[in-house]
PDB file of C-alpha atoms in Angstrom:
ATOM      1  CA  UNK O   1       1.874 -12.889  19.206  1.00 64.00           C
ATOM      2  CA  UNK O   2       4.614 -15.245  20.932  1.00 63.00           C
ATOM      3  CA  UNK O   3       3.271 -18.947  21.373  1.00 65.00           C
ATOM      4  CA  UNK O   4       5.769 -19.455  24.188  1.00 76.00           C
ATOM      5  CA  UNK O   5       3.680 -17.410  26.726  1.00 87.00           C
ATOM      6  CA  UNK O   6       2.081 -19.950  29.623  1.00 90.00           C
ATOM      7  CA  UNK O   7      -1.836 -20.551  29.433  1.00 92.00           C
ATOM      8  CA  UNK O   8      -1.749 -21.311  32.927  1.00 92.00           C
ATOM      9  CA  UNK O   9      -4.209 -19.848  34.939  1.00 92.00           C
ATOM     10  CA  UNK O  10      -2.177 -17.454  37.425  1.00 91.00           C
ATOM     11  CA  UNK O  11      -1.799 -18.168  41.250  1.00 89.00           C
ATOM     12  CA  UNK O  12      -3.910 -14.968  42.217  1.00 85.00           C
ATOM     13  CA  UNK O  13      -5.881 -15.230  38.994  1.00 91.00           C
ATOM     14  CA  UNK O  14     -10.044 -14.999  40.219  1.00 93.00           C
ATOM     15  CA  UNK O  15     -11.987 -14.754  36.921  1.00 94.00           C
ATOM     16  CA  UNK O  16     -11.506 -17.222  33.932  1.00 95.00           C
ATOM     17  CA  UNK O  17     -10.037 -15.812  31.118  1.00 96.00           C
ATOM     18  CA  UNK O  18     -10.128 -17.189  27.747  1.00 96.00           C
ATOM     19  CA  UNK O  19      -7.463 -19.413  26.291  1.00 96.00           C
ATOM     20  CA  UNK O  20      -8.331 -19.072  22.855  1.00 96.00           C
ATOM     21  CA  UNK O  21      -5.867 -17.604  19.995  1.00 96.00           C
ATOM     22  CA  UNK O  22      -6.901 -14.949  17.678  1.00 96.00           C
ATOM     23  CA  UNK O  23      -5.317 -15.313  13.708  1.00 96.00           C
ATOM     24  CA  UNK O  24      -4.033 -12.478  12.848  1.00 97.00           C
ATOM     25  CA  UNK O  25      -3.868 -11.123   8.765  1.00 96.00           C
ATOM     26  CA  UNK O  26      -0.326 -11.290   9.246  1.00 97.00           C
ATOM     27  CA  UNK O  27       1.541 -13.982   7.133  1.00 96.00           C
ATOM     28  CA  UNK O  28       4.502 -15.200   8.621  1.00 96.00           C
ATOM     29  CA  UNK O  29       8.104 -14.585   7.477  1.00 93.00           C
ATOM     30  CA  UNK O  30       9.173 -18.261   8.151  1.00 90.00           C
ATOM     31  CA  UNK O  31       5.954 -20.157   7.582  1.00 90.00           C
ATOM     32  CA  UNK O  32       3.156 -20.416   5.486  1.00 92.00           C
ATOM     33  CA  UNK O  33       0.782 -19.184   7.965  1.00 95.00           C
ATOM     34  CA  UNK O  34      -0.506 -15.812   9.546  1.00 96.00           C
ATOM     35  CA  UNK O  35       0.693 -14.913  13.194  1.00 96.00           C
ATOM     36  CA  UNK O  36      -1.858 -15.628  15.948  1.00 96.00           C
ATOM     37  CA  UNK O  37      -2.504 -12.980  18.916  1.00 96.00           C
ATOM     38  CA  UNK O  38      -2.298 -14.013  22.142  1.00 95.00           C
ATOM     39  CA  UNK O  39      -5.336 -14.804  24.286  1.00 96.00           C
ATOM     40  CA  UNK O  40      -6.503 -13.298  27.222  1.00 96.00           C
ATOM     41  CA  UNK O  41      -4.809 -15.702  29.565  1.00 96.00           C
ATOM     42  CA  UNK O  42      -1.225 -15.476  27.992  1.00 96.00           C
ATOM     43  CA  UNK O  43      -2.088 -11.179  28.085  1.00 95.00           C
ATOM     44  CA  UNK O  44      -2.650 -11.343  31.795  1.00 95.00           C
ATOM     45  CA  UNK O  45      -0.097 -14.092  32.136  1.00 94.00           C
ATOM     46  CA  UNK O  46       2.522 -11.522  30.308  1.00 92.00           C
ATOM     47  CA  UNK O  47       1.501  -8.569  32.070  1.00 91.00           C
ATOM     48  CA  UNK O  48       2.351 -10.295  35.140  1.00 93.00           C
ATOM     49  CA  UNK O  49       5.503 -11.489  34.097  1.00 90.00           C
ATOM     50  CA  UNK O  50       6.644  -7.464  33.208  1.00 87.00           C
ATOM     51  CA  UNK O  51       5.630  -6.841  37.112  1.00 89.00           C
ATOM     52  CA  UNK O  52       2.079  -5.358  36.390  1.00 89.00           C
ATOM     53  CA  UNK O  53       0.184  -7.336  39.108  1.00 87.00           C
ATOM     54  CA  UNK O  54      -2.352  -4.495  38.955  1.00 89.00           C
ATOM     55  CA  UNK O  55      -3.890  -5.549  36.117  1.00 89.00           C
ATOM     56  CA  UNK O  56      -7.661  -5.472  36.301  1.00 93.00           C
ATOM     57  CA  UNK O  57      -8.316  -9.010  35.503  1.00 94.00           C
ATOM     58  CA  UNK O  58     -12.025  -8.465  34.139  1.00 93.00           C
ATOM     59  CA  UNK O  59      -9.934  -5.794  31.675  1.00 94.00           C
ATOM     60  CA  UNK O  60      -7.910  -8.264  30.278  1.00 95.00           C
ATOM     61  CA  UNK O  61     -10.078  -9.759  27.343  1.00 96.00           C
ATOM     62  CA  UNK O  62     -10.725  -5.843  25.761  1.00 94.00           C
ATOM     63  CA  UNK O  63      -7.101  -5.305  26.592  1.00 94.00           C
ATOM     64  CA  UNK O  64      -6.732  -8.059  23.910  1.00 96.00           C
ATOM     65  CA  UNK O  65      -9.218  -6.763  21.257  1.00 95.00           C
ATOM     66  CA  UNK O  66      -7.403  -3.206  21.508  1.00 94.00           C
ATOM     67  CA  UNK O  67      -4.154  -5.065  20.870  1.00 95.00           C
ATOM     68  CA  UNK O  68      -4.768  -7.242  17.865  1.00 96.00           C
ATOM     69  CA  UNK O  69      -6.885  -3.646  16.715  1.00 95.00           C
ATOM     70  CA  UNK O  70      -3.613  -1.972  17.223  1.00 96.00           C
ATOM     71  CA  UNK O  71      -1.571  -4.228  15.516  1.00 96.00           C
ATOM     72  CA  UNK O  72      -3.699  -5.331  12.415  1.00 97.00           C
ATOM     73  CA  UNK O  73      -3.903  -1.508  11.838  1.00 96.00           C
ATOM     74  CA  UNK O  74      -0.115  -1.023  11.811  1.00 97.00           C
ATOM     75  CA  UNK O  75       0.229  -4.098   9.276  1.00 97.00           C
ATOM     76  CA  UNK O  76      -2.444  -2.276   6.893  1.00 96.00           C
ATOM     77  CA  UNK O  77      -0.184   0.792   6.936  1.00 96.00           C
ATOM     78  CA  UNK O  78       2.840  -1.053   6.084  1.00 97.00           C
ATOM     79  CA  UNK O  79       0.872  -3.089   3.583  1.00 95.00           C
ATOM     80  CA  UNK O  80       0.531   0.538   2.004  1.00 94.00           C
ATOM     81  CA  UNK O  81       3.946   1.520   2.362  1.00 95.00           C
ATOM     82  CA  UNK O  82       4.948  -1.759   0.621  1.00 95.00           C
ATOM     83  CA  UNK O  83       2.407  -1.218  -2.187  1.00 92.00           C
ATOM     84  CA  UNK O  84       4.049   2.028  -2.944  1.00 93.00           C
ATOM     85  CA  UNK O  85       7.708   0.946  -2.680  1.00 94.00           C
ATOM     86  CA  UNK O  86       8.486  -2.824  -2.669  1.00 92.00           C
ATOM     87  CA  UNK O  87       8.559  -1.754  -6.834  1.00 90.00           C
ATOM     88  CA  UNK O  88      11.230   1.344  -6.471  1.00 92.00           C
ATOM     89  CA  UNK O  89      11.340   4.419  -5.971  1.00 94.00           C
ATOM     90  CA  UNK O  90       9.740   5.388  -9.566  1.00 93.00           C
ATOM     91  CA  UNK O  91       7.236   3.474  -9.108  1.00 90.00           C
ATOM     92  CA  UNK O  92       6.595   4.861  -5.400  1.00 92.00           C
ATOM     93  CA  UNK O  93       6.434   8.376  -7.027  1.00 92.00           C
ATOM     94  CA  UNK O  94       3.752   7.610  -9.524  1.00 90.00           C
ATOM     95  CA  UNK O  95       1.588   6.525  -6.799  1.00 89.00           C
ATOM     96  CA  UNK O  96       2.690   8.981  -4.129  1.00 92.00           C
ATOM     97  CA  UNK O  97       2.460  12.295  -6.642  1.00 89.00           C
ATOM     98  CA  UNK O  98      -1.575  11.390  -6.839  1.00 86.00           C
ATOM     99  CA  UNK O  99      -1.558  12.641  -3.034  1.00 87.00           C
ATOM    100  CA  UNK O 100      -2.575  10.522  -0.077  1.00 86.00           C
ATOM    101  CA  UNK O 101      -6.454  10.400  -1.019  1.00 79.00           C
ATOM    102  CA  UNK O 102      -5.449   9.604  -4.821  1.00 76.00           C
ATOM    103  CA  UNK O 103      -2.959   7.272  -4.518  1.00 75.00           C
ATOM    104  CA  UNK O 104      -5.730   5.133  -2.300  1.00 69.00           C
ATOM    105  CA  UNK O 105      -8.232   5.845  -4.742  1.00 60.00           C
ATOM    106  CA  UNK O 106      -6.122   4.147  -7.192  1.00 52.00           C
ATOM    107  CA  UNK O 107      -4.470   1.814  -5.132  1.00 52.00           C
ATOM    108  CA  UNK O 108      -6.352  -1.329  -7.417  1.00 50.00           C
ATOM    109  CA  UNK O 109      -5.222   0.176 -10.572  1.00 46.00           C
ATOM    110  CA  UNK O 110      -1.856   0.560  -9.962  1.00 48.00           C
ATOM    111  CA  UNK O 111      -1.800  -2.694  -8.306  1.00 48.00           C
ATOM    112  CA  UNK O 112      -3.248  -4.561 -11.531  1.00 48.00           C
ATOM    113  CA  UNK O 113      -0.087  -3.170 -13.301  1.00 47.00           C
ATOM    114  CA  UNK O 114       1.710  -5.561 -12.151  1.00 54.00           C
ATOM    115  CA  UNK O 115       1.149  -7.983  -8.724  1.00 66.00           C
ATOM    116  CA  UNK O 116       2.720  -6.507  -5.622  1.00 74.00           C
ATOM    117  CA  UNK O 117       4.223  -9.848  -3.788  1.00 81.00           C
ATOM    118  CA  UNK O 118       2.559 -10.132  -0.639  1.00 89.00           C
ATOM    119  CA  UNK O 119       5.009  -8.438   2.378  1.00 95.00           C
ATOM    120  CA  UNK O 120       5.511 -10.561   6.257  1.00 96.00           C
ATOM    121  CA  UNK O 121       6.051 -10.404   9.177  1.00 97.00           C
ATOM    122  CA  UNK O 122       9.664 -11.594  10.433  1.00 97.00           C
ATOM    123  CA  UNK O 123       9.708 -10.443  13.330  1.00 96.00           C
ATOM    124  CA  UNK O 124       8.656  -7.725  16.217  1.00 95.00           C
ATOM    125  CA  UNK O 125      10.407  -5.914  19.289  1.00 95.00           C
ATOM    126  CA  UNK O 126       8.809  -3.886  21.918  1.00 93.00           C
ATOM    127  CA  UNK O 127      10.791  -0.737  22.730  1.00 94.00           C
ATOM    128  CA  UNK O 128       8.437   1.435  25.118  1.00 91.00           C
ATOM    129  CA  UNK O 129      11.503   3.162  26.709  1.00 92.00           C
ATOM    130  CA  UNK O 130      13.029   3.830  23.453  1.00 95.00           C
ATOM    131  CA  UNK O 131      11.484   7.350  22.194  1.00 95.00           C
ATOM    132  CA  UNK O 132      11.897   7.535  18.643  1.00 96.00           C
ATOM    133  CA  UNK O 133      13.708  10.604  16.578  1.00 95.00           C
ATOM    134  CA  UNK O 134      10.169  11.480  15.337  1.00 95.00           C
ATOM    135  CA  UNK O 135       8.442  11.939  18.549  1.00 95.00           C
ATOM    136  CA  UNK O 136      11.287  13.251  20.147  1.00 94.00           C
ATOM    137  CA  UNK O 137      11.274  16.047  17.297  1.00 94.00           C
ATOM    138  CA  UNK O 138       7.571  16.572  17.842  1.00 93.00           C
ATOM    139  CA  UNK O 139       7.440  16.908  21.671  1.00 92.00           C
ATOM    140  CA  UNK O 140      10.550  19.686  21.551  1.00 93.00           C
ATOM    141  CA  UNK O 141       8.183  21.081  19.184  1.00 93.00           C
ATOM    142  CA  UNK O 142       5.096  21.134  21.266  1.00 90.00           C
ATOM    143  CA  UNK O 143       6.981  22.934  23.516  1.00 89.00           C
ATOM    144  CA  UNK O 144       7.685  25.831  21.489  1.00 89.00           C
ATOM    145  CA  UNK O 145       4.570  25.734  19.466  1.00 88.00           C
ATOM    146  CA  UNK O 146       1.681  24.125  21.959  1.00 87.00           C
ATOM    147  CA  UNK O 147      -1.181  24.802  19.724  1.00 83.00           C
ATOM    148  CA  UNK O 148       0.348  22.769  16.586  1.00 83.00           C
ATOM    149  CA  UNK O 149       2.595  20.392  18.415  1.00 82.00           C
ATOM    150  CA  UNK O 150       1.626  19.769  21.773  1.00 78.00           C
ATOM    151  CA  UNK O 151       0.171  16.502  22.749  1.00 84.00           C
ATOM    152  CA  UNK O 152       1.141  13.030  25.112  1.00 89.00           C
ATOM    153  CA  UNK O 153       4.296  11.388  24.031  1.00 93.00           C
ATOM    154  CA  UNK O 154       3.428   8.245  22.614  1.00 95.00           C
ATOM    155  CA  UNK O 155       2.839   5.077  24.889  1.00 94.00           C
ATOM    156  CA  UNK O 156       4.613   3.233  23.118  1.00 95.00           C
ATOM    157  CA  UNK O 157       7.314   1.685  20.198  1.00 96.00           C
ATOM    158  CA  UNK O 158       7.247  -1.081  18.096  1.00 97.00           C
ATOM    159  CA  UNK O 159       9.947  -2.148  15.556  1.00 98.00           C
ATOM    160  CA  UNK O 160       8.523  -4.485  13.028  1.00 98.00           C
ATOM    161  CA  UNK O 161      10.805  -6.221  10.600  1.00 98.00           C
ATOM    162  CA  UNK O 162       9.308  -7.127   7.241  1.00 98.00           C
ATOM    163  CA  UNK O 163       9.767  -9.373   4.398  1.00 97.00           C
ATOM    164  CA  UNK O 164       9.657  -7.488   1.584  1.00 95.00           C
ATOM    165  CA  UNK O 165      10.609  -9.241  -2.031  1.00 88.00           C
ATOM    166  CA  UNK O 166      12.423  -6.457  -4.377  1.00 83.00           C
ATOM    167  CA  UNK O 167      12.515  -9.901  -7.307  1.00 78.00           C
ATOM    168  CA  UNK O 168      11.192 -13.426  -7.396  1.00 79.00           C
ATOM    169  CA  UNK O 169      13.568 -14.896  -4.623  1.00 82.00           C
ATOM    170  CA  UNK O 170      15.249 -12.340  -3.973  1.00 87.00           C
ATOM    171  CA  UNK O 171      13.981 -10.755  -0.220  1.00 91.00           C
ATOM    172  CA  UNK O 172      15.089  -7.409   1.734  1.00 93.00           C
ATOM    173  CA  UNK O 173      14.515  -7.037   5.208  1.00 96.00           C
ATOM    174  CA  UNK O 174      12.992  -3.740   6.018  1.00 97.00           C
ATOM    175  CA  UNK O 175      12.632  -2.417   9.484  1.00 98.00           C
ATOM    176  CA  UNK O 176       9.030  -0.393  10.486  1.00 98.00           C
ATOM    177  CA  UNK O 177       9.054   2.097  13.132  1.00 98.00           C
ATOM    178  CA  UNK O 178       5.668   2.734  15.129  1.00 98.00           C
ATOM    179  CA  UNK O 179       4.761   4.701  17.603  1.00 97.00           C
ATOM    180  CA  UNK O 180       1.598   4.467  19.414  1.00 96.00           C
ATOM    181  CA  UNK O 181      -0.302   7.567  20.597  1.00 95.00           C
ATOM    182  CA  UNK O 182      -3.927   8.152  22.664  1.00 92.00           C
ATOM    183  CA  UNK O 183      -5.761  11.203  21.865  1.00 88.00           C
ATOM    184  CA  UNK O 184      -9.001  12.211  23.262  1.00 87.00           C
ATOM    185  CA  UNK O 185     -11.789   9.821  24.163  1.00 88.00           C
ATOM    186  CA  UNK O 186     -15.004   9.874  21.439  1.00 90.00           C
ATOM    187  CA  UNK O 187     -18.079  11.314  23.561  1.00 90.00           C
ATOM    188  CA  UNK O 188     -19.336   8.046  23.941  1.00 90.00           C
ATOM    189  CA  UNK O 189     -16.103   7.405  26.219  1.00 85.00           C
ATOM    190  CA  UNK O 190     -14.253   5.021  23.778  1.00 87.00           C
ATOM    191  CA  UNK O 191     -10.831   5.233  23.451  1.00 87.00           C
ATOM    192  CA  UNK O 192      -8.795   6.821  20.881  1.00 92.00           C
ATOM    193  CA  UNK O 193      -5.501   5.827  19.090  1.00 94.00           C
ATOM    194  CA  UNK O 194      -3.405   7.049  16.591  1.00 94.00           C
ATOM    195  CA  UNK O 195       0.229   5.068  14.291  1.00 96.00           C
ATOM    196  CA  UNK O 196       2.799   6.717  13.245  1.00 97.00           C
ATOM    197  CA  UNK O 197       4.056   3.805  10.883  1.00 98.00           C
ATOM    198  CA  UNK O 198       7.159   4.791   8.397  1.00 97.00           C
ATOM    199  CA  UNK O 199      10.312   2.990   7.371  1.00 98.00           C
ATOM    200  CA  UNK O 200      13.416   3.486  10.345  1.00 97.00           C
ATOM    201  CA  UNK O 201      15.756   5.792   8.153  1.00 95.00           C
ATOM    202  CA  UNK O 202      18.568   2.790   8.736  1.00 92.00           C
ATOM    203  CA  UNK O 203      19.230   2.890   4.610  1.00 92.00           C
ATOM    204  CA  UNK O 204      19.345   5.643   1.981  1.00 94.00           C
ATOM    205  CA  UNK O 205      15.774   4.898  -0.427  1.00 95.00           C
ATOM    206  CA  UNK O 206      13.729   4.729   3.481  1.00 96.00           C
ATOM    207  CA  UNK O 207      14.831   8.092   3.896  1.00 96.00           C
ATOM    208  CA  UNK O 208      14.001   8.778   0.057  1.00 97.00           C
ATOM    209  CA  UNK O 209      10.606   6.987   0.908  1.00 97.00           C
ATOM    210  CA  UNK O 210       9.445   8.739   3.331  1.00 96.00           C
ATOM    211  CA  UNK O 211      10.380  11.889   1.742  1.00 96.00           C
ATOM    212  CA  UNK O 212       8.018  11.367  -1.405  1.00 96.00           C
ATOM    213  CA  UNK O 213       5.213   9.692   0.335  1.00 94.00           C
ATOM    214  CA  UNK O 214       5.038  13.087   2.467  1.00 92.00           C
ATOM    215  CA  UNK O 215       6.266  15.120  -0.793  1.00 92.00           C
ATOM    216  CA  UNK O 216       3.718  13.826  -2.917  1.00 91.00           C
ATOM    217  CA  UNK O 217       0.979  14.463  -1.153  1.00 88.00           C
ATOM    218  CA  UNK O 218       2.730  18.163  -0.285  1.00 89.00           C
ATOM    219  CA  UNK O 219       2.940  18.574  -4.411  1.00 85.00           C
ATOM    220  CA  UNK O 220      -0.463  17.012  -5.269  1.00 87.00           C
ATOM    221  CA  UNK O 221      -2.571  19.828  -2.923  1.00 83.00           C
ATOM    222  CA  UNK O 222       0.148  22.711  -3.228  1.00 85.00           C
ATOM    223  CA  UNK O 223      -0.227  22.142  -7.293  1.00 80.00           C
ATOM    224  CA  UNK O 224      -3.819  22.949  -6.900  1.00 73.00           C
ATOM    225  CA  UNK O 225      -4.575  19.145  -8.889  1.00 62.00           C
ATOM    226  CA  UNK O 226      -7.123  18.659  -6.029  1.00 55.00           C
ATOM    227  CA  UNK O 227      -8.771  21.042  -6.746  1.00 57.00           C
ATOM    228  CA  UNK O 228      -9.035  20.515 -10.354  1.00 52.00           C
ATOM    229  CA  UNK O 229      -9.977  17.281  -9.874  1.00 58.00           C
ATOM    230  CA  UNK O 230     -12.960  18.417  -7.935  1.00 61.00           C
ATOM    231  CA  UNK O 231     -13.830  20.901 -10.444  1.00 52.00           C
ATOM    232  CA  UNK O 232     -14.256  18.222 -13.172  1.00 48.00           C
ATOM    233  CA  UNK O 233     -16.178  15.724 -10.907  1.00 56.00           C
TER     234      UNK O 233
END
């Protein structure tokens, strides 16, 4: 996403690579725009930059669809997150006790209720180093219970900071956590990723959040609603 990257072609560089800049869905915490994605020539241009002058240069341009991929699906999981909470906590609950399938089913009518102001994107930090609570949690887990927990560490960390607006003018900054993991490629050989998006527990209600998005949908199934619900469909 930064605009400051060079689009000239590298020394070594042998193929062209696109310079053309991707919009994103992303609005923009100081502008009235959406964030664009880089193109190919800034990727390759970074990558080289961060001392990987490996990179396969004819790799580059799906390198750059995985990317923005990557990264519109982490804004459509905050999106959700912000849906639930940007309203409070009681509001949160009344969509997060429906379960995870409910609460999407119903995501339009609790959103008619009353218009959820639209959340963006301040700004973004790469931490790849910097293993997360979370996945360190999980991968002491794996070790004791392989069959649950095992798996790769994830490849990487974002910290996204968001816009979100608790009144009319009156913002919050709230700070995402993701982690990136790769599981096992489809049969067809295509890649596989998984997010692990959630609010960094650096305030009291994130903490809270979390723990009814995840207790919600723990309630809605262990309450036997689901299956009720089936029963009467």
């Amino acid at each position: 996403m930064p605009s400051n990257i060079s689009q000239t072609r590298a020394a070594n560089q042998a193929i062209h690579l696109p310079v053309e800049r991707e919009i994103s869905s992303i609005p923009r915490g100081d502008a009235e725009s959406n964030w664009e994605y880089p193109s190919p020539q800034q990727m390759y241009n970074a990558m080289l930059r961060k001392g990987y002058d490996d990179t396969p240069q004819d790799a580059v341009e799906s390198m750059v669809a995985v990317h923005n991929f990557l990264n519109e699906g982490a804004w459509a999981e905050i999106v959700e997150w912000e849906r639930r909470f940007s309203r409070g906590l009681g509001y949160g609950w009344l969509a997060c006790r429906l379960g995870e399938e409910g609460s999407m089913t119903g995501a339009g009518m609790l959103a008619s209720q009353d218009a959820v102001p639209r959340p963006r994107l301040l700004r973004f930090e790469g931490r790849p180093s910097d293993i997360t609570p979370k996945a360190r949690i999980l991968q002491m887990l794996g070790q004791v219970y392989p069959s649950k927990f095992g798996g790769e560490p994830p490849f990487d960390r974002h910290d996204w900071y968001v816009q979100r607006e608790i009144a009319p003018g009156q913002p919050r900054e709230v700070r995402y956590v993701i982690d990136y993991y790769s599981g096992p490629p489809e049969p067809t050989g295509e890649p596989v990723f998984y997010l692990d998006v959630r609010p960094a527990v650096d305030r009291p209600t994130a903490a809270a959040e979390r723990l009814l998005r995840w207790g919600g949908d723990v309630w809605y199934r262990a309450s036997g609603t689901s299956v009720r619900e089936q029963a009467l469909r």
